[in-house]
Short mmCIF file of N, CA and C and ligand atoms in Angstrom, two decimals:
data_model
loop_
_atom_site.label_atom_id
_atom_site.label_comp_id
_atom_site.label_asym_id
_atom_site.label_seq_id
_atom_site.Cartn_x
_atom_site.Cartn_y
_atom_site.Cartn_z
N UNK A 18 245.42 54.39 184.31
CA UNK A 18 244.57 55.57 184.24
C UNK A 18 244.05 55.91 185.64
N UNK A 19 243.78 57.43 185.97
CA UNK A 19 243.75 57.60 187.29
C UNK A 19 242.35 57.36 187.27
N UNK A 20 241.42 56.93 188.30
CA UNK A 20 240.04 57.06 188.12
C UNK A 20 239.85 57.90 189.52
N UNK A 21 238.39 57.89 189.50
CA UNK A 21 237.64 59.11 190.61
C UNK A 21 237.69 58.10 191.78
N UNK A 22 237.58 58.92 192.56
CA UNK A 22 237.68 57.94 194.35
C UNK A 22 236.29 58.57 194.58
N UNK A 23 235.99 56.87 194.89
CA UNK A 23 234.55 56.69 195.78
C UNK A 23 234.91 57.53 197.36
N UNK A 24 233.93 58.81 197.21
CA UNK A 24 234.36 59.42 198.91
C UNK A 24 233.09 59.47 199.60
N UNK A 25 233.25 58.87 200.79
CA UNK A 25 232.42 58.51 202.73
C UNK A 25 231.18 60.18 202.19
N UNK A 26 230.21 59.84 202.33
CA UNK A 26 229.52 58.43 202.33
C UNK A 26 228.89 58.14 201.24
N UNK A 27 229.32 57.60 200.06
CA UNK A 27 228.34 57.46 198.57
C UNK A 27 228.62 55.92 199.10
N UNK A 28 226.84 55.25 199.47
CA UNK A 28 226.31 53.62 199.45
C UNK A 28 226.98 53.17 198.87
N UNK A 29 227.88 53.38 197.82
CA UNK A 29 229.07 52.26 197.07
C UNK A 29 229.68 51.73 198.06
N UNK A 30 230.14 52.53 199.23
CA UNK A 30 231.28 52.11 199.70
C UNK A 30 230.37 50.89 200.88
N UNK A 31 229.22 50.75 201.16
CA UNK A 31 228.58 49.66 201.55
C UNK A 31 228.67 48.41 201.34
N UNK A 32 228.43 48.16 199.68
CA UNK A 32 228.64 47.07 198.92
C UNK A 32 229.23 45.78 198.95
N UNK A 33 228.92 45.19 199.38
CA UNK A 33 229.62 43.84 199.59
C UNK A 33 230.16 43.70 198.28
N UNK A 34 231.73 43.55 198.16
CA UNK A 34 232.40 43.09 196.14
C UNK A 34 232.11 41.53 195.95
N UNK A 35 232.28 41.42 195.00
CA UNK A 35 231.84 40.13 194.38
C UNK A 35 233.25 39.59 194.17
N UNK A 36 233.43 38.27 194.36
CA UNK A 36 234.71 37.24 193.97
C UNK A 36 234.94 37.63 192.57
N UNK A 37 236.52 37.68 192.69
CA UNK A 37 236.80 37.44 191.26
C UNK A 37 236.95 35.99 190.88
N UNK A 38 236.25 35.78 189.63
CA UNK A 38 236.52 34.59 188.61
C UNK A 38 237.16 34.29 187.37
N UNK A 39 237.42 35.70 186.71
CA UNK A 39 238.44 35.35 185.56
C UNK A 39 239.41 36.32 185.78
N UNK A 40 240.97 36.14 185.88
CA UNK A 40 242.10 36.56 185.54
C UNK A 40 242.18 36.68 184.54
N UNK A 41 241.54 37.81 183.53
CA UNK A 41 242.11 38.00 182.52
C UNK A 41 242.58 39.68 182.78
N UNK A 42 242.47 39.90 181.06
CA UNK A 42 242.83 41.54 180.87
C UNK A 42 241.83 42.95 181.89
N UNK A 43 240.89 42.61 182.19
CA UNK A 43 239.82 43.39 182.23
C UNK A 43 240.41 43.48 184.17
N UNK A 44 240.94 42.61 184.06
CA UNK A 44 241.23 42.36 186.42
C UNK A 44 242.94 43.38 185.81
N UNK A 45 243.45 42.42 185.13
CA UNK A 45 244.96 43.82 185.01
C UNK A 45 244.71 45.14 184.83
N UNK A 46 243.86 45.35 183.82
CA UNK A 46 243.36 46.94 183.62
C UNK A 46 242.93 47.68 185.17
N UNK A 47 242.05 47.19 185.60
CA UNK A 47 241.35 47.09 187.00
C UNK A 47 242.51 47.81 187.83
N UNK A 48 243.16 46.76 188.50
CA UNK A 48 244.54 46.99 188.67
C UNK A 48 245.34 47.57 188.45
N UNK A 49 245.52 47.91 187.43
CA UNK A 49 246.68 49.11 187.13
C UNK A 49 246.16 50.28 187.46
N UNK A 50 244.68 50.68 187.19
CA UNK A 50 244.44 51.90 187.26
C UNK A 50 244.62 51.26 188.62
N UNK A 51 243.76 50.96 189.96
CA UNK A 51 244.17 51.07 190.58
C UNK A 51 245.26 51.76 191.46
N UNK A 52 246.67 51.27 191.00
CA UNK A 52 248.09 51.72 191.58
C UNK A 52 247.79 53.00 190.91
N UNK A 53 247.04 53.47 189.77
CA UNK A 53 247.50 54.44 189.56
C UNK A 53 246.64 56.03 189.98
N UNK A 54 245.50 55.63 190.56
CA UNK A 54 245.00 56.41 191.15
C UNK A 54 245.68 56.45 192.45
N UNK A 55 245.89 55.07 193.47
CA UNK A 55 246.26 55.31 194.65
C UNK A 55 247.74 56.35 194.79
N UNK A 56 248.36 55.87 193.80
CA UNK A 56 249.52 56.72 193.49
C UNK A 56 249.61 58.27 193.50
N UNK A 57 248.10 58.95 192.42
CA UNK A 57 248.23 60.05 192.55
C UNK A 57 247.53 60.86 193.93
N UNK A 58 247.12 59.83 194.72
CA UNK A 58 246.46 60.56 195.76
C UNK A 58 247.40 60.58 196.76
N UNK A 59 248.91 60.05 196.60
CA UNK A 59 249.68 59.45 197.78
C UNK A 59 249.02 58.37 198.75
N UNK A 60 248.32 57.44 198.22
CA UNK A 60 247.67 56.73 199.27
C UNK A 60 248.46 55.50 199.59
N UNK A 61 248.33 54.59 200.48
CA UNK A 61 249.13 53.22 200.44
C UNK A 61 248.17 52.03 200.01
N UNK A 62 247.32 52.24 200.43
CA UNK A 62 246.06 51.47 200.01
C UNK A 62 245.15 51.44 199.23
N UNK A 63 244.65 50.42 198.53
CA UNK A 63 243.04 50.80 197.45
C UNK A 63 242.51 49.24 197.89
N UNK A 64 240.86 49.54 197.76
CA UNK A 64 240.25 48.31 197.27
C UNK A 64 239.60 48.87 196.23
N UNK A 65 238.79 47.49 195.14
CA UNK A 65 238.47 48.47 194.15
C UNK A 65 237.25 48.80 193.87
N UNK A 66 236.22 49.54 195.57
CA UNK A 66 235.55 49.36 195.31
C UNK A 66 235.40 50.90 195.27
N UNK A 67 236.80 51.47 195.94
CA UNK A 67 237.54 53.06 196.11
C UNK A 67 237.16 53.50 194.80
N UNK A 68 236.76 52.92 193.36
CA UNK A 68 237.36 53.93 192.78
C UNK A 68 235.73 52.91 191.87
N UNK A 69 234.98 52.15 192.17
CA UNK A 69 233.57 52.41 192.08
C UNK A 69 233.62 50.78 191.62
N UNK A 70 234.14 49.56 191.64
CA UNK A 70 233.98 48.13 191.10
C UNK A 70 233.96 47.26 192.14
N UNK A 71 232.67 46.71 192.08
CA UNK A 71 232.87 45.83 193.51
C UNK A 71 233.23 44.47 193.48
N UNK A 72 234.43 44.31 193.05
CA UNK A 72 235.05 42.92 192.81
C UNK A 72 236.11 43.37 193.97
N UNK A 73 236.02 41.89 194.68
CA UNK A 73 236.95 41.61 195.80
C UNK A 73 238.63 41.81 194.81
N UNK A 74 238.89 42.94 195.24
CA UNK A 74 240.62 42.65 195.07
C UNK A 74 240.62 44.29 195.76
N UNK A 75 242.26 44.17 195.83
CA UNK A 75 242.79 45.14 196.90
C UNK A 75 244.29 45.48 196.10
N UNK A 76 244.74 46.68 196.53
CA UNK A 76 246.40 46.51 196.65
C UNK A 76 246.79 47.46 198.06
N UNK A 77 247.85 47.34 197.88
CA UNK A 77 248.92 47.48 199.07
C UNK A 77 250.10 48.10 198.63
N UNK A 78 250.86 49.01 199.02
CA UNK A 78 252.21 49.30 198.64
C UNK A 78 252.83 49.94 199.89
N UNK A 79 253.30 49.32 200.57
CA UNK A 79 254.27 49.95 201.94
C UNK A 79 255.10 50.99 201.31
N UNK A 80 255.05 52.07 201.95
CA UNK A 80 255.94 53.02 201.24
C UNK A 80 257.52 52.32 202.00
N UNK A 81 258.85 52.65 201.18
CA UNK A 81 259.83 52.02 200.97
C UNK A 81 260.30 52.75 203.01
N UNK A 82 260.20 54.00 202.71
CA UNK A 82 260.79 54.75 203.88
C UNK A 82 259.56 54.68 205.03
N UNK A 83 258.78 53.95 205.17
CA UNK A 83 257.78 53.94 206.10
C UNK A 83 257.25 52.54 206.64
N UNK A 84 258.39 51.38 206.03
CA UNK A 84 257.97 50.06 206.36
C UNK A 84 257.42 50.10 207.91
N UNK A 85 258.06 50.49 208.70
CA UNK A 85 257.51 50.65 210.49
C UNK A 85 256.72 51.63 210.81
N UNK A 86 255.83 52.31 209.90
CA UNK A 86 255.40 53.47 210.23
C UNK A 86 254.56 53.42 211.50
N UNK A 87 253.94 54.78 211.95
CA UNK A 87 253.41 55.13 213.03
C UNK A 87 251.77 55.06 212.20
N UNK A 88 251.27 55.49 211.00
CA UNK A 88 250.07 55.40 210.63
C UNK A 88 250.29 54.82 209.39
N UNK A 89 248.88 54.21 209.27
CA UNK A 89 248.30 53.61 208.13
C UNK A 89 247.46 54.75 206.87
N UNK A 90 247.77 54.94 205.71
CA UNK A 90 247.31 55.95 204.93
C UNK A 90 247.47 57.00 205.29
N UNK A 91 248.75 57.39 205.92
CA UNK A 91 248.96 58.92 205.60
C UNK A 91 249.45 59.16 204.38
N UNK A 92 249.69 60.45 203.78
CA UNK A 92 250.50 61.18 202.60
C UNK A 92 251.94 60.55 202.45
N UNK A 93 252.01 59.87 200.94
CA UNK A 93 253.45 59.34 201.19
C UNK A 93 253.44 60.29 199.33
N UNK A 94 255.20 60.34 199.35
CA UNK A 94 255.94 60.64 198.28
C UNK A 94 256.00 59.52 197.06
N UNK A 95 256.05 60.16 195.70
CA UNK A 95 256.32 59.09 194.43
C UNK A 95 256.99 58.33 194.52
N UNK A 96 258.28 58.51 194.83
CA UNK A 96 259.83 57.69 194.54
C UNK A 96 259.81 56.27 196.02
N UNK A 97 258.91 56.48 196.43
CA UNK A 97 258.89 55.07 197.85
C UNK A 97 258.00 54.35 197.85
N UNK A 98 257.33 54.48 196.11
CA UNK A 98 256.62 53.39 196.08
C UNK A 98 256.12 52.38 194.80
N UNK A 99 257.75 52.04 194.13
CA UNK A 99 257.77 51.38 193.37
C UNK A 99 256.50 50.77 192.83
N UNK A 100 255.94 51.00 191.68
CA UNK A 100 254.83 49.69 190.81
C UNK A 100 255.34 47.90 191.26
N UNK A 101 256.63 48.00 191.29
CA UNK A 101 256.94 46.77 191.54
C UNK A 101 256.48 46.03 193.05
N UNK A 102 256.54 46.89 193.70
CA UNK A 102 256.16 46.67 195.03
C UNK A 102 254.74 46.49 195.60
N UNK A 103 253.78 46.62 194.47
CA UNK A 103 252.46 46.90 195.07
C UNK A 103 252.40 45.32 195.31
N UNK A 104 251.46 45.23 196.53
CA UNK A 104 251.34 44.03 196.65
C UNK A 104 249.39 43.68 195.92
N UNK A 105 249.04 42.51 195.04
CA UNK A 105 247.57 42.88 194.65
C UNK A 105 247.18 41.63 195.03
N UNK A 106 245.83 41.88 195.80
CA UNK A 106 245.63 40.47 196.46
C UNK A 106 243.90 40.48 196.19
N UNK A 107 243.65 39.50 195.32
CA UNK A 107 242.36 39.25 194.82
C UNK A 107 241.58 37.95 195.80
N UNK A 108 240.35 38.25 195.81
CA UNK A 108 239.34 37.12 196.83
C UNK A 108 240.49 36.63 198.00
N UNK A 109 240.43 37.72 198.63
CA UNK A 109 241.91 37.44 199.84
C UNK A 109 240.40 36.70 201.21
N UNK A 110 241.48 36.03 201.77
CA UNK A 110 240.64 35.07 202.80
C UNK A 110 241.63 34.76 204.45
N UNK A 111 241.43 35.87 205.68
CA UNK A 111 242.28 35.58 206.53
C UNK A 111 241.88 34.73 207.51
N UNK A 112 243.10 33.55 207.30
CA UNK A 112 243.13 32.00 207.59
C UNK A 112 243.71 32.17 209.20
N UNK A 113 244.29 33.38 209.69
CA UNK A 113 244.77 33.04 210.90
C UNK A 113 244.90 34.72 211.21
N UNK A 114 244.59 34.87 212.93
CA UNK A 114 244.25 36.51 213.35
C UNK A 114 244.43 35.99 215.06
N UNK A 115 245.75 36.95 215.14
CA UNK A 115 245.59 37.23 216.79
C UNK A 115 246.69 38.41 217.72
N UNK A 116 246.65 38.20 218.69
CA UNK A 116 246.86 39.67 218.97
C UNK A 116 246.09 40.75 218.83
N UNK A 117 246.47 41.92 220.03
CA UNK A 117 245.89 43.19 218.84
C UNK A 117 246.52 43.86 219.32
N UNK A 118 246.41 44.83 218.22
CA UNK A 118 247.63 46.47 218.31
C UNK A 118 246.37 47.28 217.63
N UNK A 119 246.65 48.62 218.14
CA UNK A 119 246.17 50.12 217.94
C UNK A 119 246.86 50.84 217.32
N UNK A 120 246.67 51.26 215.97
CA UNK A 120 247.30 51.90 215.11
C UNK A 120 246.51 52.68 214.44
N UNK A 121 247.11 54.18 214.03
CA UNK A 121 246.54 54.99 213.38
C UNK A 121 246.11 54.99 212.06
N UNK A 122 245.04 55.38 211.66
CA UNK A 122 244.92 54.28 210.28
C UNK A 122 243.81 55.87 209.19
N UNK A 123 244.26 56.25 208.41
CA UNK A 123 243.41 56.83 207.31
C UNK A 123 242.91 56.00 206.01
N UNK A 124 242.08 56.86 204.86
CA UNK A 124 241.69 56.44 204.07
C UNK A 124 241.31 57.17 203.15
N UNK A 125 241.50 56.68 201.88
CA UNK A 125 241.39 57.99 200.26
C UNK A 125 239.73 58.35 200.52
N UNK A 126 239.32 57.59 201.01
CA UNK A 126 237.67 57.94 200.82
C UNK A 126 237.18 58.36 201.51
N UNK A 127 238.01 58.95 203.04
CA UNK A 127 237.81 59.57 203.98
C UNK A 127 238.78 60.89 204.14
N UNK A 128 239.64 61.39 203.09
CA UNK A 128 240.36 62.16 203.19
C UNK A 128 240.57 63.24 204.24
N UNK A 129 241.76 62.87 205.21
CA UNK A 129 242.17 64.26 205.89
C UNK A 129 241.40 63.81 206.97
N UNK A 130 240.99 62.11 207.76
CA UNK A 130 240.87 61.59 208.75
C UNK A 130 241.46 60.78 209.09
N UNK A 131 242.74 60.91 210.08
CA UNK A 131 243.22 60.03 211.09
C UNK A 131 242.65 59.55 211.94
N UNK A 132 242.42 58.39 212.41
CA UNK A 132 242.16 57.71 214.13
C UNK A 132 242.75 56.39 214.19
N UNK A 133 242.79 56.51 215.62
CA UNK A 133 243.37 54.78 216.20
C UNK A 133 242.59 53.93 215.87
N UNK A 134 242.28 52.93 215.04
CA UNK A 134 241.77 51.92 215.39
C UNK A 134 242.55 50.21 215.94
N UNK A 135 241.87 49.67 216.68
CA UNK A 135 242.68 48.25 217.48
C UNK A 135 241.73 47.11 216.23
N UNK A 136 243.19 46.17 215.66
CA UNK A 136 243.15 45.32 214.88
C UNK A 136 244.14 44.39 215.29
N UNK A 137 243.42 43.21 214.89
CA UNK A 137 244.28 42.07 215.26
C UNK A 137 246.26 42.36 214.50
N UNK A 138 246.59 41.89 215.41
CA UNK A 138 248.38 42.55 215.41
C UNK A 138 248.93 41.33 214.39
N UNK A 139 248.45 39.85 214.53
CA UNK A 139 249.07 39.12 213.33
C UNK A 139 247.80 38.20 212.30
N UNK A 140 248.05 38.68 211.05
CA UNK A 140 246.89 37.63 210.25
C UNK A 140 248.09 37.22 209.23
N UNK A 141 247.31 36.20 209.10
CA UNK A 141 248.12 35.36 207.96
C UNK A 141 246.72 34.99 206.67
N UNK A 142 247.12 35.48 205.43
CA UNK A 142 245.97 35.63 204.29
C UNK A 142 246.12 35.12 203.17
N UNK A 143 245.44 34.54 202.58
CA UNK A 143 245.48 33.49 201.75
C UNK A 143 244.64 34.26 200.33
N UNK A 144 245.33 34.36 199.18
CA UNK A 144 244.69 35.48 198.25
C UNK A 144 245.11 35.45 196.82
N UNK A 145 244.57 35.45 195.89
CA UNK A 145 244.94 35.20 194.48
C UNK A 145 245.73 36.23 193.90
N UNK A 146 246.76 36.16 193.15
CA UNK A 146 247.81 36.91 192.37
C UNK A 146 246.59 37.51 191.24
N UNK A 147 247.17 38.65 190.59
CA UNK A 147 246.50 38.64 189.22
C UNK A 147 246.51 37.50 188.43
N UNK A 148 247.53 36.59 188.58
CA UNK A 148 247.45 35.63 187.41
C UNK A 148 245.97 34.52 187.59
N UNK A 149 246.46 34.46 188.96
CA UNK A 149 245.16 33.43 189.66
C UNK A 149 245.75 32.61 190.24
N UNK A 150 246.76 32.74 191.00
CA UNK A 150 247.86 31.88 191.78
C UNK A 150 247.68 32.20 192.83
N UNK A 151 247.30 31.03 193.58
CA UNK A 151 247.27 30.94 195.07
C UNK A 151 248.32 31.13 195.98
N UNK A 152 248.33 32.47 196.91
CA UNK A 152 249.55 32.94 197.25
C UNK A 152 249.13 32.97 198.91
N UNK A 153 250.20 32.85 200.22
CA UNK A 153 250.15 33.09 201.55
C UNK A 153 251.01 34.41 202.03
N UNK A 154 250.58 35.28 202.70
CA UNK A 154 251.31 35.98 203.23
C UNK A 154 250.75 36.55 204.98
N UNK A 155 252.06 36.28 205.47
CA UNK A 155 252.08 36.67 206.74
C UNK A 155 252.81 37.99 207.54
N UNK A 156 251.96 38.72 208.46
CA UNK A 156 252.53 39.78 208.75
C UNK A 156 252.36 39.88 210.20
N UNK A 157 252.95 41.08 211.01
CA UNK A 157 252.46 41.47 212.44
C UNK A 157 252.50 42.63 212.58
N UNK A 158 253.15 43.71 211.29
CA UNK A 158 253.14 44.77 211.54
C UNK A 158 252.19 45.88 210.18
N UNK A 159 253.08 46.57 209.89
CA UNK A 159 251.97 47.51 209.57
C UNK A 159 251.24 46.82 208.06
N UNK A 160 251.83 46.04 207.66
CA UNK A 160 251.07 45.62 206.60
C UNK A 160 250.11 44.51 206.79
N UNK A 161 249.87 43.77 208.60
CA UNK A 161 248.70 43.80 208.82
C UNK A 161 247.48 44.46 208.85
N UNK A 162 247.81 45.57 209.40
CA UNK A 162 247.09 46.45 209.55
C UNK A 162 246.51 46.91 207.94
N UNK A 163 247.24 46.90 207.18
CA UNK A 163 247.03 47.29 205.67
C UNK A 163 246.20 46.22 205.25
N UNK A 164 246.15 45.58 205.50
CA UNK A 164 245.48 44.06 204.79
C UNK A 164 244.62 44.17 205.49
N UNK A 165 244.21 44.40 206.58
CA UNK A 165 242.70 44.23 207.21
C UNK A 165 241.80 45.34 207.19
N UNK A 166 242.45 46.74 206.72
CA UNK A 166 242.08 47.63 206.65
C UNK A 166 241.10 47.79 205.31
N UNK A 167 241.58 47.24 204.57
CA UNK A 167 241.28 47.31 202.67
C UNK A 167 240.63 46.07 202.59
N UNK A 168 240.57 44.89 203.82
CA UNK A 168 239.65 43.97 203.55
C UNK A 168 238.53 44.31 203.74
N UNK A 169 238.15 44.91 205.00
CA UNK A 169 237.29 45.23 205.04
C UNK A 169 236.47 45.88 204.15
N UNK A 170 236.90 46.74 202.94
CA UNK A 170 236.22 47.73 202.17
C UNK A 170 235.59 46.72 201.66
N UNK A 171 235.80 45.89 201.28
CA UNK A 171 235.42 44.42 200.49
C UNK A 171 234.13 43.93 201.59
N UNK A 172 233.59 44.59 202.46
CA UNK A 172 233.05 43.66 203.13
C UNK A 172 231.59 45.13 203.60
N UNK A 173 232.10 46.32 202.90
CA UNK A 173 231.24 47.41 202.49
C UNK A 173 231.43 48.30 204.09
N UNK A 174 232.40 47.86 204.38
CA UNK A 174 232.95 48.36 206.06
C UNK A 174 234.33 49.49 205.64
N UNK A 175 234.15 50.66 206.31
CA UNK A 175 235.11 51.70 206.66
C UNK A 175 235.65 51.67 207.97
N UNK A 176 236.77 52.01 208.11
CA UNK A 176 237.35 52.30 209.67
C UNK A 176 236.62 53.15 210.61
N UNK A 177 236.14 54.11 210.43
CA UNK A 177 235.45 55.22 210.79
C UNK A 177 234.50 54.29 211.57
N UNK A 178 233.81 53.43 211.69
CA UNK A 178 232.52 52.46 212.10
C UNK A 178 233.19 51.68 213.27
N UNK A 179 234.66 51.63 213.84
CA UNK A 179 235.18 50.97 214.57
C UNK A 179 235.59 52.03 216.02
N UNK A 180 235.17 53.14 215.94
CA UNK A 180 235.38 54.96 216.64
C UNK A 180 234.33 53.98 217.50
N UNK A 181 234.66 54.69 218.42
CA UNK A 181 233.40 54.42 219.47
C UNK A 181 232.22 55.59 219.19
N UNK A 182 231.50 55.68 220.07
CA UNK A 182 229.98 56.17 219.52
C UNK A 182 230.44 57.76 219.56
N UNK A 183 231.23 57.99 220.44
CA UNK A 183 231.58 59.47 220.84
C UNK A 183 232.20 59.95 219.69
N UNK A 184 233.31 59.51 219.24
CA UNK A 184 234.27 59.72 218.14
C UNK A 184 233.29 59.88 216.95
N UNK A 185 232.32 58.95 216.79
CA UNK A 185 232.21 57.95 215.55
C UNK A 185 230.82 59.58 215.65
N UNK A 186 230.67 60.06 216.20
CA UNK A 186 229.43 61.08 216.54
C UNK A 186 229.56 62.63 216.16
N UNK A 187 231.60 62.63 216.73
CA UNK A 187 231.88 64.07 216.46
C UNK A 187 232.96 63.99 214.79
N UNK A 188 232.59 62.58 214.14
CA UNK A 188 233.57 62.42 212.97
C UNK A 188 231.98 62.94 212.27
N UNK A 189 231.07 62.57 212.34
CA UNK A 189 229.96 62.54 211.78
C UNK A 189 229.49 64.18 211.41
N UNK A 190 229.67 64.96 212.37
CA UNK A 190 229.08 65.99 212.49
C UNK A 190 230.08 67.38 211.27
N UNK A 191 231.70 66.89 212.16
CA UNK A 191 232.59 67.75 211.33
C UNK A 191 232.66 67.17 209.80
N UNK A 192 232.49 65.83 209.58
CA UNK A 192 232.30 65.41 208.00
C UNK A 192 231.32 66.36 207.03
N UNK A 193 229.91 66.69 208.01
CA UNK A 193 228.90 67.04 207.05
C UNK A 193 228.98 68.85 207.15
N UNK A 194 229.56 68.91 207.92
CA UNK A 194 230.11 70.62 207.78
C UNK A 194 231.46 70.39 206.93
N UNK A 195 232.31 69.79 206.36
CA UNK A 195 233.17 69.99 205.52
C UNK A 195 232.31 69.96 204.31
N UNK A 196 231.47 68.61 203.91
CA UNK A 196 230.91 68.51 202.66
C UNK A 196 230.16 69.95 202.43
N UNK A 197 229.17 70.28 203.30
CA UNK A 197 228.80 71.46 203.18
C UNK A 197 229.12 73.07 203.06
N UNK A 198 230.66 72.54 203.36
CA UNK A 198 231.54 74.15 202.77
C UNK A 198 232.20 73.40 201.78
N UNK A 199 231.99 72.61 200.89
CA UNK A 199 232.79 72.17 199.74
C UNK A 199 234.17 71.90 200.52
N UNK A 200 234.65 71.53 201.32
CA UNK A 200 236.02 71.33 201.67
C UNK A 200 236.60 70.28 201.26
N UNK A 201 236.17 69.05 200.58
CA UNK A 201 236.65 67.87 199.90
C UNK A 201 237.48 67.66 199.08
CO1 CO B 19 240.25 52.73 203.10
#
């Protein structure tokens, strides 16, 4: 089921999420809507706190034709992003971070904002399956960037907060003149 996206700035998106503790039906439900809102927004990313639940879990779905992409959460197409492919990573914990790379990075809850932000270039993350299976995955490219991006939401942190003061000043200003012509 599609649900509503938490959008910059409703205090939800502050929230520190809470660990998940039971893998049952209620974390799959969770989840599915999930993929299935991120889906209809074309997004690559959700945490679920996007769409208003502040339990630590996340997903991920690299679009098929964009594994190397140039940005993080731009507009992707239906057919490149298999259900099978989402990756869902619950009480995720990154065990190893270095390097850094600058990559362009958006977000459903910031709609119709691109910027560079610099994130560590390799983490390696340690994170529960839906079932509750302890899983490792390692990256250096854009699905680092995906994983640290959506961790953060979990941690009540947006990208937008990583702009330097200048950016982070003139994102501020054109945000509240969009809300204020209804442009959302
Ligand atoms: Co986001």
């Amino acid at each position: 089921m599609v649900r509503e996206i938490v959008v910059y700035p409703d205090k939800r998106l502050k929230l520190i999420s809470k660990e998940v503790s039971t893998f049952d039906g209620g974390l799959h439900d969770l989840l599915d809507d999930m993929y299935d809102t991120m889906r209809a927004r074309n997004g690559v990313g959700l945490a679920a706190i996007q769409i208003g639940v502040d339990v630590r879990a996340l997903i991920i779905n690299v679009p098929l034709s964009d594994a190397s992409g140039e940005s993080y959460g731009e507009e992707h197409s239906a057919d490149d992003q298999p259900r099978e492919n989402t990756l869902e990573m619950i009480n995720p914990t990154i065990v190893e971070a270095d390097g850094t790379e600058k990559f362009q990075e958006g977000c459903l809850s910031i709609p119709g904002v691109y910027e560079d932000v610099e994130r560590a270039k390799h983490v390696k993350v340690e994170y529960f399956d839906r079932h509750g299976e302890k899983q490792t995955i390692e990256d250096d490219d854009f699905l680092a960037v995906a994983i640290q991006h959506e961790m953060d939401h979990l941690e009540g942190k947006v990208f937008i907060e990583k702009l330097s003061f200048l950016k982070r000043k003139k994102f501020e200003k054109e945000w509240a003149r969009k809300i204020k012509e209804g442009r959302l």
